[in-house]
Short mmCIF file of C-alpha atoms in Angstrom, two decimals:
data_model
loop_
_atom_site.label_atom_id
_atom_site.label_comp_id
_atom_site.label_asym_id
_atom_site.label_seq_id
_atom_site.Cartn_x
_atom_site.Cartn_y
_atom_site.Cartn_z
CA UNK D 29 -79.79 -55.38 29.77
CA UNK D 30 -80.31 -52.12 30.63
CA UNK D 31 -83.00 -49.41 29.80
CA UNK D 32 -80.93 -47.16 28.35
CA UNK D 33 -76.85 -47.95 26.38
CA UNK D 34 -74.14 -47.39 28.22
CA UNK D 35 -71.73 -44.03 27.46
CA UNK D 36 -69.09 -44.51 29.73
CA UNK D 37 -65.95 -42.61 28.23
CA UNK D 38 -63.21 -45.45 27.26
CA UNK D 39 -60.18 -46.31 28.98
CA UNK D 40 -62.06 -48.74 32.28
CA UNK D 41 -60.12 -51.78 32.65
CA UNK D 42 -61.25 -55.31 32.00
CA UNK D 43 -62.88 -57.05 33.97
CA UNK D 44 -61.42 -60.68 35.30
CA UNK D 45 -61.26 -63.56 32.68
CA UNK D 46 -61.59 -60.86 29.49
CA UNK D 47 -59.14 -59.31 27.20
CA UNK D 48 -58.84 -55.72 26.78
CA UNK D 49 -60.60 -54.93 23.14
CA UNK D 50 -58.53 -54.91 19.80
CA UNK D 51 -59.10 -51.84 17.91
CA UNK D 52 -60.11 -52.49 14.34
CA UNK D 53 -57.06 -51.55 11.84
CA UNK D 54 -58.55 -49.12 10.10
CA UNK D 55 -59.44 -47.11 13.49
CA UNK D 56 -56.83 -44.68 15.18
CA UNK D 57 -54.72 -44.94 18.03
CA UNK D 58 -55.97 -42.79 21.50
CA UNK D 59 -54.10 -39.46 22.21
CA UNK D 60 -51.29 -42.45 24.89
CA UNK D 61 -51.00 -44.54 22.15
CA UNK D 62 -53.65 -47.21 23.50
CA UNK D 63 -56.01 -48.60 21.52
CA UNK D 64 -59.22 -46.23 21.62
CA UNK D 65 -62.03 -48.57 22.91
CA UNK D 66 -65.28 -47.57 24.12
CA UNK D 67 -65.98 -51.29 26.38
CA UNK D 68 -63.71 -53.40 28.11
CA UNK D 69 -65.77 -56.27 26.36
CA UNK D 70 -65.60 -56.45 22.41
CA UNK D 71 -66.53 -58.47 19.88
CA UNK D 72 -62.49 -61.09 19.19
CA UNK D 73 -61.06 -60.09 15.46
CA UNK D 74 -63.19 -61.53 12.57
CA UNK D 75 -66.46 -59.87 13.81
CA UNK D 76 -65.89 -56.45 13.97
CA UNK D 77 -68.96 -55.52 10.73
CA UNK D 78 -71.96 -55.20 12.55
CA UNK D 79 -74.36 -57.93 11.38
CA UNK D 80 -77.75 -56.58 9.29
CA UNK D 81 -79.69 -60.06 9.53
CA UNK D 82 -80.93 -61.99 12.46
CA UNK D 83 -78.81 -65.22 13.26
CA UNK D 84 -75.56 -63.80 12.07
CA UNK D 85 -73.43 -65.69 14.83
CA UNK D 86 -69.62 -67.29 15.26
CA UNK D 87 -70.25 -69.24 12.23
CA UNK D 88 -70.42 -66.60 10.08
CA UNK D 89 -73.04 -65.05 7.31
CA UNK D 90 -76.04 -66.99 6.07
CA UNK D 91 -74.87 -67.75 1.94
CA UNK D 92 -75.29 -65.67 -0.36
CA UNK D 93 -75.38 -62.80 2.26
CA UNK D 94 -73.33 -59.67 1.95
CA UNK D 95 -71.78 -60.83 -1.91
CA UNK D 96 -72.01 -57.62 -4.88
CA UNK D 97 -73.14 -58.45 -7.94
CA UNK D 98 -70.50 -60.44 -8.75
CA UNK D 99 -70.85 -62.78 -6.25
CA UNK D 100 -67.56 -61.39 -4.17
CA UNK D 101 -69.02 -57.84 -2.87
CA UNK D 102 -67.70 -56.14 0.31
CA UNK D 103 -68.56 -56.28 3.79
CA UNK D 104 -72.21 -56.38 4.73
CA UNK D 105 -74.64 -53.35 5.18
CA UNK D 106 -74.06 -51.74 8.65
CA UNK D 107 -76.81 -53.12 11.10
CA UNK D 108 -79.61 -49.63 11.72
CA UNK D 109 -81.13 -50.65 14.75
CA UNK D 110 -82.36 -46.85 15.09
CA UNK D 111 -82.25 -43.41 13.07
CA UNK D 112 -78.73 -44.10 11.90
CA UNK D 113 -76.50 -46.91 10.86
CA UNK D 114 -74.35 -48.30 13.34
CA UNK D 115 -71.02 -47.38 11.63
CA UNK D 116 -69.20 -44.31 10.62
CA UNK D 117 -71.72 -41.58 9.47
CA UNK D 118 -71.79 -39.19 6.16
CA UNK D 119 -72.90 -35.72 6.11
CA UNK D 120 -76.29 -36.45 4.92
CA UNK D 121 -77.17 -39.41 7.63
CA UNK D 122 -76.12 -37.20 10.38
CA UNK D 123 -78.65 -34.42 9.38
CA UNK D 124 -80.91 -37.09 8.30
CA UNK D 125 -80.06 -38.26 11.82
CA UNK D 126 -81.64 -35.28 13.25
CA UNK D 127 -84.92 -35.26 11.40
CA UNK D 128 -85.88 -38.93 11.70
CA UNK D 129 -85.76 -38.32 15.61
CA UNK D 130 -88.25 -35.83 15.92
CA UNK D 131 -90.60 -37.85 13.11
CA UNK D 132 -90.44 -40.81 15.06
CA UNK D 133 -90.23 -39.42 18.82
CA UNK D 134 -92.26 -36.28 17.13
CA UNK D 135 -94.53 -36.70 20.43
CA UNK D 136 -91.55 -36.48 23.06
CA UNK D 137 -89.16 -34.10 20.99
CA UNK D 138 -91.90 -31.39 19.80
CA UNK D 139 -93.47 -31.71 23.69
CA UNK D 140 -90.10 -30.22 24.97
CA UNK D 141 -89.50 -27.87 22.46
CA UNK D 142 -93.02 -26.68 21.88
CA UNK D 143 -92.90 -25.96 25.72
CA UNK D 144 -89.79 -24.59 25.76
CA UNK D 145 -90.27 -22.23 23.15
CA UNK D 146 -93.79 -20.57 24.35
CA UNK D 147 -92.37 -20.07 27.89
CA UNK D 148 -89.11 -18.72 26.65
CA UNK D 149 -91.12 -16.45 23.98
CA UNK D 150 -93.55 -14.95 26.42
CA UNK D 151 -90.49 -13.91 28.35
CA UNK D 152 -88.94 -12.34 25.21
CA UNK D 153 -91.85 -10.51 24.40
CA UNK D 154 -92.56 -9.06 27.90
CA UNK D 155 -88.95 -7.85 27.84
CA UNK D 156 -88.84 -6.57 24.46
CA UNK D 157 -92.26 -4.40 25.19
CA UNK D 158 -91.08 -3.04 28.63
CA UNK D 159 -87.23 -3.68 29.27
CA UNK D 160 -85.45 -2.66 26.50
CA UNK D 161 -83.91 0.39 26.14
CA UNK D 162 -84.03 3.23 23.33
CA UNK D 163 -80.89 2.13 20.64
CA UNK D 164 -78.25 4.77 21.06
CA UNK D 165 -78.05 7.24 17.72
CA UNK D 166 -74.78 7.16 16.18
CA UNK D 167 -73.27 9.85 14.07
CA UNK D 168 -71.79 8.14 10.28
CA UNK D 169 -69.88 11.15 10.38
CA UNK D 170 -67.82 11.15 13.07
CA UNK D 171 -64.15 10.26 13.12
CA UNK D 172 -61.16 9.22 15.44
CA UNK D 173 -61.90 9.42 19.42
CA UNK D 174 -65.69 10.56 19.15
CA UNK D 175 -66.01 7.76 16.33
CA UNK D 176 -64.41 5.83 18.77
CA UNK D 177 -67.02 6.55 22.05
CA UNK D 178 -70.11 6.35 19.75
CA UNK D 179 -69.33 2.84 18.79
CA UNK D 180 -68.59 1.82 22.55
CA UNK D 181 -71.75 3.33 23.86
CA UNK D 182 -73.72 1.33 20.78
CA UNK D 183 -72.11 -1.76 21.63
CA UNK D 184 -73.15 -1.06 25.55
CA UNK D 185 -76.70 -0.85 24.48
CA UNK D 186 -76.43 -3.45 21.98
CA UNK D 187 -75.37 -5.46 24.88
CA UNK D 188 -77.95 -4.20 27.62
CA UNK D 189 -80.76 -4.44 24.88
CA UNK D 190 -79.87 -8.40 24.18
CA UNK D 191 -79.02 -9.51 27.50
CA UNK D 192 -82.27 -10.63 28.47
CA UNK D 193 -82.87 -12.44 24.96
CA UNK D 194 -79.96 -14.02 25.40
CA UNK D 195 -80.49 -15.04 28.78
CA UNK D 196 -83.81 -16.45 28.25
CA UNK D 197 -82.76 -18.31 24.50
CA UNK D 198 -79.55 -19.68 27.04
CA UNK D 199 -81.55 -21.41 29.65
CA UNK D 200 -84.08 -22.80 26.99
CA UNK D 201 -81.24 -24.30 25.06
CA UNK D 202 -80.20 -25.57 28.07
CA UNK D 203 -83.58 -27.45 28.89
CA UNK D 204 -83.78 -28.65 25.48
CA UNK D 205 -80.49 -29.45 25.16
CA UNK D 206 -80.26 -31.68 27.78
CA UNK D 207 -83.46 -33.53 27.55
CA UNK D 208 -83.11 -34.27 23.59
CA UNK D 209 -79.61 -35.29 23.64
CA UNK D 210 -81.57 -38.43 26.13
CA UNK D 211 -83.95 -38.82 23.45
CA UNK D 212 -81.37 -39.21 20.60
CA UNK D 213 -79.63 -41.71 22.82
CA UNK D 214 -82.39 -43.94 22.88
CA UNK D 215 -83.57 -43.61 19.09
CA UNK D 216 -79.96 -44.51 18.39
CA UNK D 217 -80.33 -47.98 19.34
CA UNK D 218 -84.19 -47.92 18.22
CA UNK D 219 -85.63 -47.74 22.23
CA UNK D 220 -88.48 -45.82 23.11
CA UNK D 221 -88.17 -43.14 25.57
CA UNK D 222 -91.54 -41.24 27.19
CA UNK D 223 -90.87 -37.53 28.31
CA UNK D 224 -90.97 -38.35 31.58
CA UNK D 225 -87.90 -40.71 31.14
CA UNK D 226 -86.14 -38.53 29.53
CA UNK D 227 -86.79 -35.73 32.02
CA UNK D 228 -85.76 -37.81 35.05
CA UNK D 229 -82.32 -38.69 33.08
CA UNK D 230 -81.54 -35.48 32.17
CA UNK D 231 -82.66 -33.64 35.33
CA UNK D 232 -79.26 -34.44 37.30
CA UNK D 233 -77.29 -33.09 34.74
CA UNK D 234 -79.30 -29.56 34.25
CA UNK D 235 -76.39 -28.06 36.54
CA UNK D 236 -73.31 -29.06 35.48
CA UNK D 237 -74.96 -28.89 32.17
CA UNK D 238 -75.78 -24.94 32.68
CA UNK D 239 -71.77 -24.30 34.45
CA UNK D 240 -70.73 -25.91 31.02
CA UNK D 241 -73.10 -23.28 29.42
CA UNK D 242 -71.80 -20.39 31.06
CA UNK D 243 -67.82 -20.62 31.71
CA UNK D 244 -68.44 -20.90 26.93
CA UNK D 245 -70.38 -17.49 27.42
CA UNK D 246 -67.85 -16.42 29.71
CA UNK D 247 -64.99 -17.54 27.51
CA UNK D 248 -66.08 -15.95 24.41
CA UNK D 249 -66.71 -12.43 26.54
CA UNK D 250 -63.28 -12.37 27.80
CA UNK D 251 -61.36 -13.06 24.47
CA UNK D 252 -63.71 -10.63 22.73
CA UNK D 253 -62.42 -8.30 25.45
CA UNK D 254 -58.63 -8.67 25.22
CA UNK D 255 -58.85 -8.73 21.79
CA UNK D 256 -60.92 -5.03 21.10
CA UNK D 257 -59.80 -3.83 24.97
CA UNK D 258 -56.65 -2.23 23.76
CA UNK D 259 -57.89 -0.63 20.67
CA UNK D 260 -60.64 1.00 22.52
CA UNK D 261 -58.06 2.22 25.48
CA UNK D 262 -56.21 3.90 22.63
CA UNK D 263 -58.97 6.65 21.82
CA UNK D 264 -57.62 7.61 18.24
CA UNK D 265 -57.74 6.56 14.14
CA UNK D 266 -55.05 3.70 15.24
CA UNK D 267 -56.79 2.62 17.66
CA UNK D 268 -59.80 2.14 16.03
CA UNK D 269 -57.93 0.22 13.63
CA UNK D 270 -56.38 -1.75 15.95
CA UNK D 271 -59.98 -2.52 17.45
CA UNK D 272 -61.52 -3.65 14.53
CA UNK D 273 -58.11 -5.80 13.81
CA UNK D 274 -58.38 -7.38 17.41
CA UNK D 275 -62.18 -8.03 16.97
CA UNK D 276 -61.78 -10.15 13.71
CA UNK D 277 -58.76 -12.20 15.95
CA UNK D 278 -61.14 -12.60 18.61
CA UNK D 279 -63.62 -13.76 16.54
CA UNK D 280 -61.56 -16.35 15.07
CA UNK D 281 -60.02 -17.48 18.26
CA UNK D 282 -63.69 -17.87 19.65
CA UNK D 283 -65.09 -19.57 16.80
CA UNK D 284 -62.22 -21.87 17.00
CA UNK D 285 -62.64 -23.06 20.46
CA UNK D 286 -66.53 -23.04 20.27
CA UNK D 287 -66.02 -25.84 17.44
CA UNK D 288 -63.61 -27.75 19.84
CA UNK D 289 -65.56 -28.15 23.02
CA UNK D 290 -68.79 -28.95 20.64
CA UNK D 291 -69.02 -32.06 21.83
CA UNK D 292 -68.83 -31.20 25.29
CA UNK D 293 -72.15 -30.89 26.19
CA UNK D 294 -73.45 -34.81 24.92
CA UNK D 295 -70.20 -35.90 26.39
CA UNK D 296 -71.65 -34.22 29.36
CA UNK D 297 -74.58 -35.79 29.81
CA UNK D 298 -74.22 -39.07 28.37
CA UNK D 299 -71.05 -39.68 30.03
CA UNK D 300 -71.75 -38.19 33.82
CA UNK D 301 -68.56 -35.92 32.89
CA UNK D 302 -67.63 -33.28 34.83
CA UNK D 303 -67.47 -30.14 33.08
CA UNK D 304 -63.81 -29.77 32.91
CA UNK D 305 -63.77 -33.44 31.43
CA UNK D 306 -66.47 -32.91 29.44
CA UNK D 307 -64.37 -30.13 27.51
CA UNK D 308 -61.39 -32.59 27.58
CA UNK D 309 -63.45 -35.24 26.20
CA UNK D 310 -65.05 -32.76 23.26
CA UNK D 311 -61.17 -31.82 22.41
CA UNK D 312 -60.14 -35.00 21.91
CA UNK D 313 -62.51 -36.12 19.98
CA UNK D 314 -62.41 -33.12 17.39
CA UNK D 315 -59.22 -33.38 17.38
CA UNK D 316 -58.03 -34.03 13.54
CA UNK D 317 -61.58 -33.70 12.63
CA UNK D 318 -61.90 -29.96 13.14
CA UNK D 319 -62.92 -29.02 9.56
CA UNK D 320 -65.24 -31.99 9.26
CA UNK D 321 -67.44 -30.71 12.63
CA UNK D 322 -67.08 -27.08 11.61
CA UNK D 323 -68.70 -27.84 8.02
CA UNK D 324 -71.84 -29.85 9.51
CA UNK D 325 -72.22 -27.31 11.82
CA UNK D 326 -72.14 -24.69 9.35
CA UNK D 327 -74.39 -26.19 7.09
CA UNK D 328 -76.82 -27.55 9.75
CA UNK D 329 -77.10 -23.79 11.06
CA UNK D 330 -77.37 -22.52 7.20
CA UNK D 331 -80.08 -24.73 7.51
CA UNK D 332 -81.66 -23.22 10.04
CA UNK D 333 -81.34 -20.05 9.38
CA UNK D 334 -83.06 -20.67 5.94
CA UNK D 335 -86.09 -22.10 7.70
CA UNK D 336 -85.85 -18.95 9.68
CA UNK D 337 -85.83 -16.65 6.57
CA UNK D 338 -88.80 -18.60 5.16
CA UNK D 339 -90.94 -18.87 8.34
CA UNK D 340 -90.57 -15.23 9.32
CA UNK D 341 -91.21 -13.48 5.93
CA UNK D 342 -94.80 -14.17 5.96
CA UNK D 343 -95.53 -13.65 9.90
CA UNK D 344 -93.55 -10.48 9.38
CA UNK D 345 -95.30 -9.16 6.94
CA UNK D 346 -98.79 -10.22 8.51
CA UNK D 347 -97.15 -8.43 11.92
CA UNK D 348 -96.53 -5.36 10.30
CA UNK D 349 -99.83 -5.09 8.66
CA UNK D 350 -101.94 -6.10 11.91
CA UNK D 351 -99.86 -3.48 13.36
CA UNK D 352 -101.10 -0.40 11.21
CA UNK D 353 -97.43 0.88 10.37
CA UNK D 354 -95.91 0.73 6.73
CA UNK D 355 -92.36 -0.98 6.09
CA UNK D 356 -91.06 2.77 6.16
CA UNK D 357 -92.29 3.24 9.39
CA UNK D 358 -91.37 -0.26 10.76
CA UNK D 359 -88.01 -0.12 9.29
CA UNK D 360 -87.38 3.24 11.09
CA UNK D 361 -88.94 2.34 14.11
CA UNK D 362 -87.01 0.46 17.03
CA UNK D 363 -88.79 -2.54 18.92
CA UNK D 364 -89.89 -1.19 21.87
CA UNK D 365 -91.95 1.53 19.61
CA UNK D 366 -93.93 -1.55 17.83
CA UNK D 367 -97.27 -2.33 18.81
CA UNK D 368 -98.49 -6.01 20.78
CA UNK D 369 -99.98 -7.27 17.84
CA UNK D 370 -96.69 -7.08 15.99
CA UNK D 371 -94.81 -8.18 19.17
CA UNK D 372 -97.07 -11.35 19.09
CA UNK D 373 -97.52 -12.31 15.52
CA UNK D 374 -93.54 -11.96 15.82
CA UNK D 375 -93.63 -13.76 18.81
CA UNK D 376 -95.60 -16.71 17.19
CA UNK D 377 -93.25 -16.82 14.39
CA UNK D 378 -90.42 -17.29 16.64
CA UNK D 379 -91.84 -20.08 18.34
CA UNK D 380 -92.21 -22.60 15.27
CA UNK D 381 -88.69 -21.52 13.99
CA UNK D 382 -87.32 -22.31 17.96
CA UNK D 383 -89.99 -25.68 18.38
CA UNK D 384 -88.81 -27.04 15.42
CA UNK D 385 -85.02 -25.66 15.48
CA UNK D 386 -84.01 -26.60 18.96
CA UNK D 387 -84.79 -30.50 18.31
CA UNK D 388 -82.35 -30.24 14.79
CA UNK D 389 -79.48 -28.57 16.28
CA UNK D 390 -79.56 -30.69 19.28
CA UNK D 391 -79.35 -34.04 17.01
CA UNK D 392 -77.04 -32.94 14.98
CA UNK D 393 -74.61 -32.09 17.71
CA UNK D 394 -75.42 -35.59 19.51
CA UNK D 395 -74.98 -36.93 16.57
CA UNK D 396 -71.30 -35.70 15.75
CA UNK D 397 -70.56 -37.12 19.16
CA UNK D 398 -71.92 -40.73 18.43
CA UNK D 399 -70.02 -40.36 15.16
CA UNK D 400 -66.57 -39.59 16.46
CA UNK D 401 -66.55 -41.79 18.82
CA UNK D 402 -67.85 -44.36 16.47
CA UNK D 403 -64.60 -43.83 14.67
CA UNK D 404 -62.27 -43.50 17.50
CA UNK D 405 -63.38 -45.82 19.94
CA UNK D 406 -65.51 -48.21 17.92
CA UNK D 407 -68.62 -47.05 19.68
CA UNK D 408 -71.14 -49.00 17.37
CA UNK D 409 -70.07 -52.28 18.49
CA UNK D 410 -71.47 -51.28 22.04
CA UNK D 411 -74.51 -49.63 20.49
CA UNK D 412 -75.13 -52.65 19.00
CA UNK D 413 -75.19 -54.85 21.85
CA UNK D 414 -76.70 -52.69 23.99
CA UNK D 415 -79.67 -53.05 20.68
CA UNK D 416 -79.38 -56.53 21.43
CA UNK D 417 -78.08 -57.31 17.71
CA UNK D 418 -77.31 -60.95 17.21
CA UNK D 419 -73.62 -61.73 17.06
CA UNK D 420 -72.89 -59.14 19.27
CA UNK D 421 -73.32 -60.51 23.03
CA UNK D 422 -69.59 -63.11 22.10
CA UNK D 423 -67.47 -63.66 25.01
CA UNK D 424 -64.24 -61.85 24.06
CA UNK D 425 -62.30 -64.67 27.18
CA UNK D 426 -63.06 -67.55 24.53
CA UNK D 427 -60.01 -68.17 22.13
#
């Protein structure tokens, strides 16, 4: 058995002497009308329920096991080898998911993301102090073409006065990303991984991983362009209607396509896609699920940002105070103006919202991916062998 489950997308033929897999009737047809399979080798009909109890085998259940109170219950309880249950998942195990990887790989997950986050911050904080530039002063008064080139040259420095944030928060999403996503393979089937295993599995993928990374960035920038580019060329009241008209399109169009390809990056690297698969892959599977992935999402970054809220209250308030400015001043004041002591306290805050952020929203999106493909391509019965589950390891070539 190997160190690590297979994630090989479906759709390999089998190999000599074994059947091709029979989806389970309750599971949905691929997008060429083939059964969706994950393995060439699955469990024959009649065994499809994971078992939850040692010795489960062709002979069926132990007695008594798997009966409601009646004596005539449903099917067993799904077999949880790791964090999650190997069958399809509810809101609440996903996110629960999420956090029961970090507790029990809290050494592994928080050593990456602790990292992470300190390098990435001290970067932020240089550039912040030094790089950025003084925010352009716009007029609330103005109207029509001058309304118009105020709002452009805000946006430009908006833009120049993020750029290296973003920059910095993309490539340590990037490291995190990838190295987590390993972990939450592992915990998954309930195998330890050490940082330097995950490391040295994730490491091959850190390019294609970061050309998947940018060609999103650069796909949001250029619908955001054609859809406010026109109003802007206009120069007048309509145009600036038509701006603001094109930026909410834009923003839908974007926040449509972000949900669609996010599954791309697990499919990524725990497939060895290439990128332009990788976004295949991640349509496919949100396909008809679309709504479902947008709602975790939304919630698990609701989450977030409420851990956010509550984490940088207090070291914004001690930051402001160790600074020697009131809230007038600081709320009038732009960042580069604010003293190190603010830029630090700040600074620290940011890292326990990132070190304990970056491990949550990374589970939760490898966890959407184990989930759909649980329920298109019966994914769990492969997890489960690859746990070594008893009752799983049945030659699919005997009748």
């Amino acid at each position: 058995m190997n160190d690590s489950p297979g994630w090989a997308s479906p759709g390999s033929a089998p190999s000599d002497g074994q059947k091709a897999a029979v989806p389970r009737p309750s599971e949905p047809q691929d997008g060429n009308g083939a059964p969706g399979q994950w393995s060439p080798t699955q469990p024959p009909p009649g065994q499809w329920s994971p078992p939850s109890t040692p010795g489960n085998g062709p002979e069926g259940p132990p007695s008594g096991w798997g009966r409601g109170p009646q004596g005539w219950g449903g099917p067993p309880p799904a077999a949880k080898p790791g964090v999650i249950p190997l069958r399809p998942l509810g809101l609440g195990e996903i996110l629960d998911g999420a956090v029961s990887t970090l507790r029990a790989h809290w050494r592994t997950v928080l050593g990456v993301s602790l990292t992470v986050s300190v390098v990435s911050q001290i970067i932020i904080t240089l550039a912040q102090r030094h790089l950025l530039p003084k925010p352009v002063s716009v007029d609330p008064n103005a109207t029509g073409a001058e309304a118009i080139r105020q709002a452009t040259e805000s946006a430009q420095s908006t833009i120049y006065s993020t750029a290296p944030t973003t920059l910095v928060a993309m490539i340590a999403t990037l490291f995190t990303t990838s190295v987590l996503t390993v972990v939450i393979s592992r915990s998954v089937v309930g195998r330890p991984v050490t940082l330097a295993d995950a490391w040295a599995e994730a490491r091959p993928r850190l390019l294609p991983l970061l050309g998947l990374t940018v060609l999103l960035a650069l796909m949001s920038v250029v619908i955001m362009a054609v859809g406010i580019g026109p109003g802007l060329l206009l120069g007048s009241d309509a145009g600036a209607a038509l701006a603001l008209l094109g930026f909410i399109a834009a923003c839908a169009v974007t926040l449509w396509l972000m949900v669609r390809f996010t599954l791309a990056a697990p499919a990524l690297m725990l497939e060895r896609q290439t990128v332009a698969t990788a976004l295949r892959r991640s349509a496919k599977l949100v396909r008809g699920a679309w709504w479902r992935t947008f709602g975790v999402l939304t919630l698990s970054y609701l989450l977030v940002f409420l851990l956010t809220f509550l984490i940088a209250i207090p070291f914004g308030i001690t930051a402001v105070l160790a600074d020697g400015s009131g809230v007038e001043d600081f709320l009038n004041s732009d960042t580069a103006s604010q003293g190190w002591p603010f830029l630090i306290i700040t600074g620290i805050g940011e890292v326990v919202v990132s070190t304990l952020a970056y491990p949550f929203t990374a589970g939760v999106i490898a966890l959407l991916y184990v989930d759909q493909r649980i329920r298109r391509e019966a994914l769990d019965l492969d997890l489960a062998r690859a746990a070594g589950l008893p009752g799983y390891d049945t030659d699919v070539s005997r009748s």
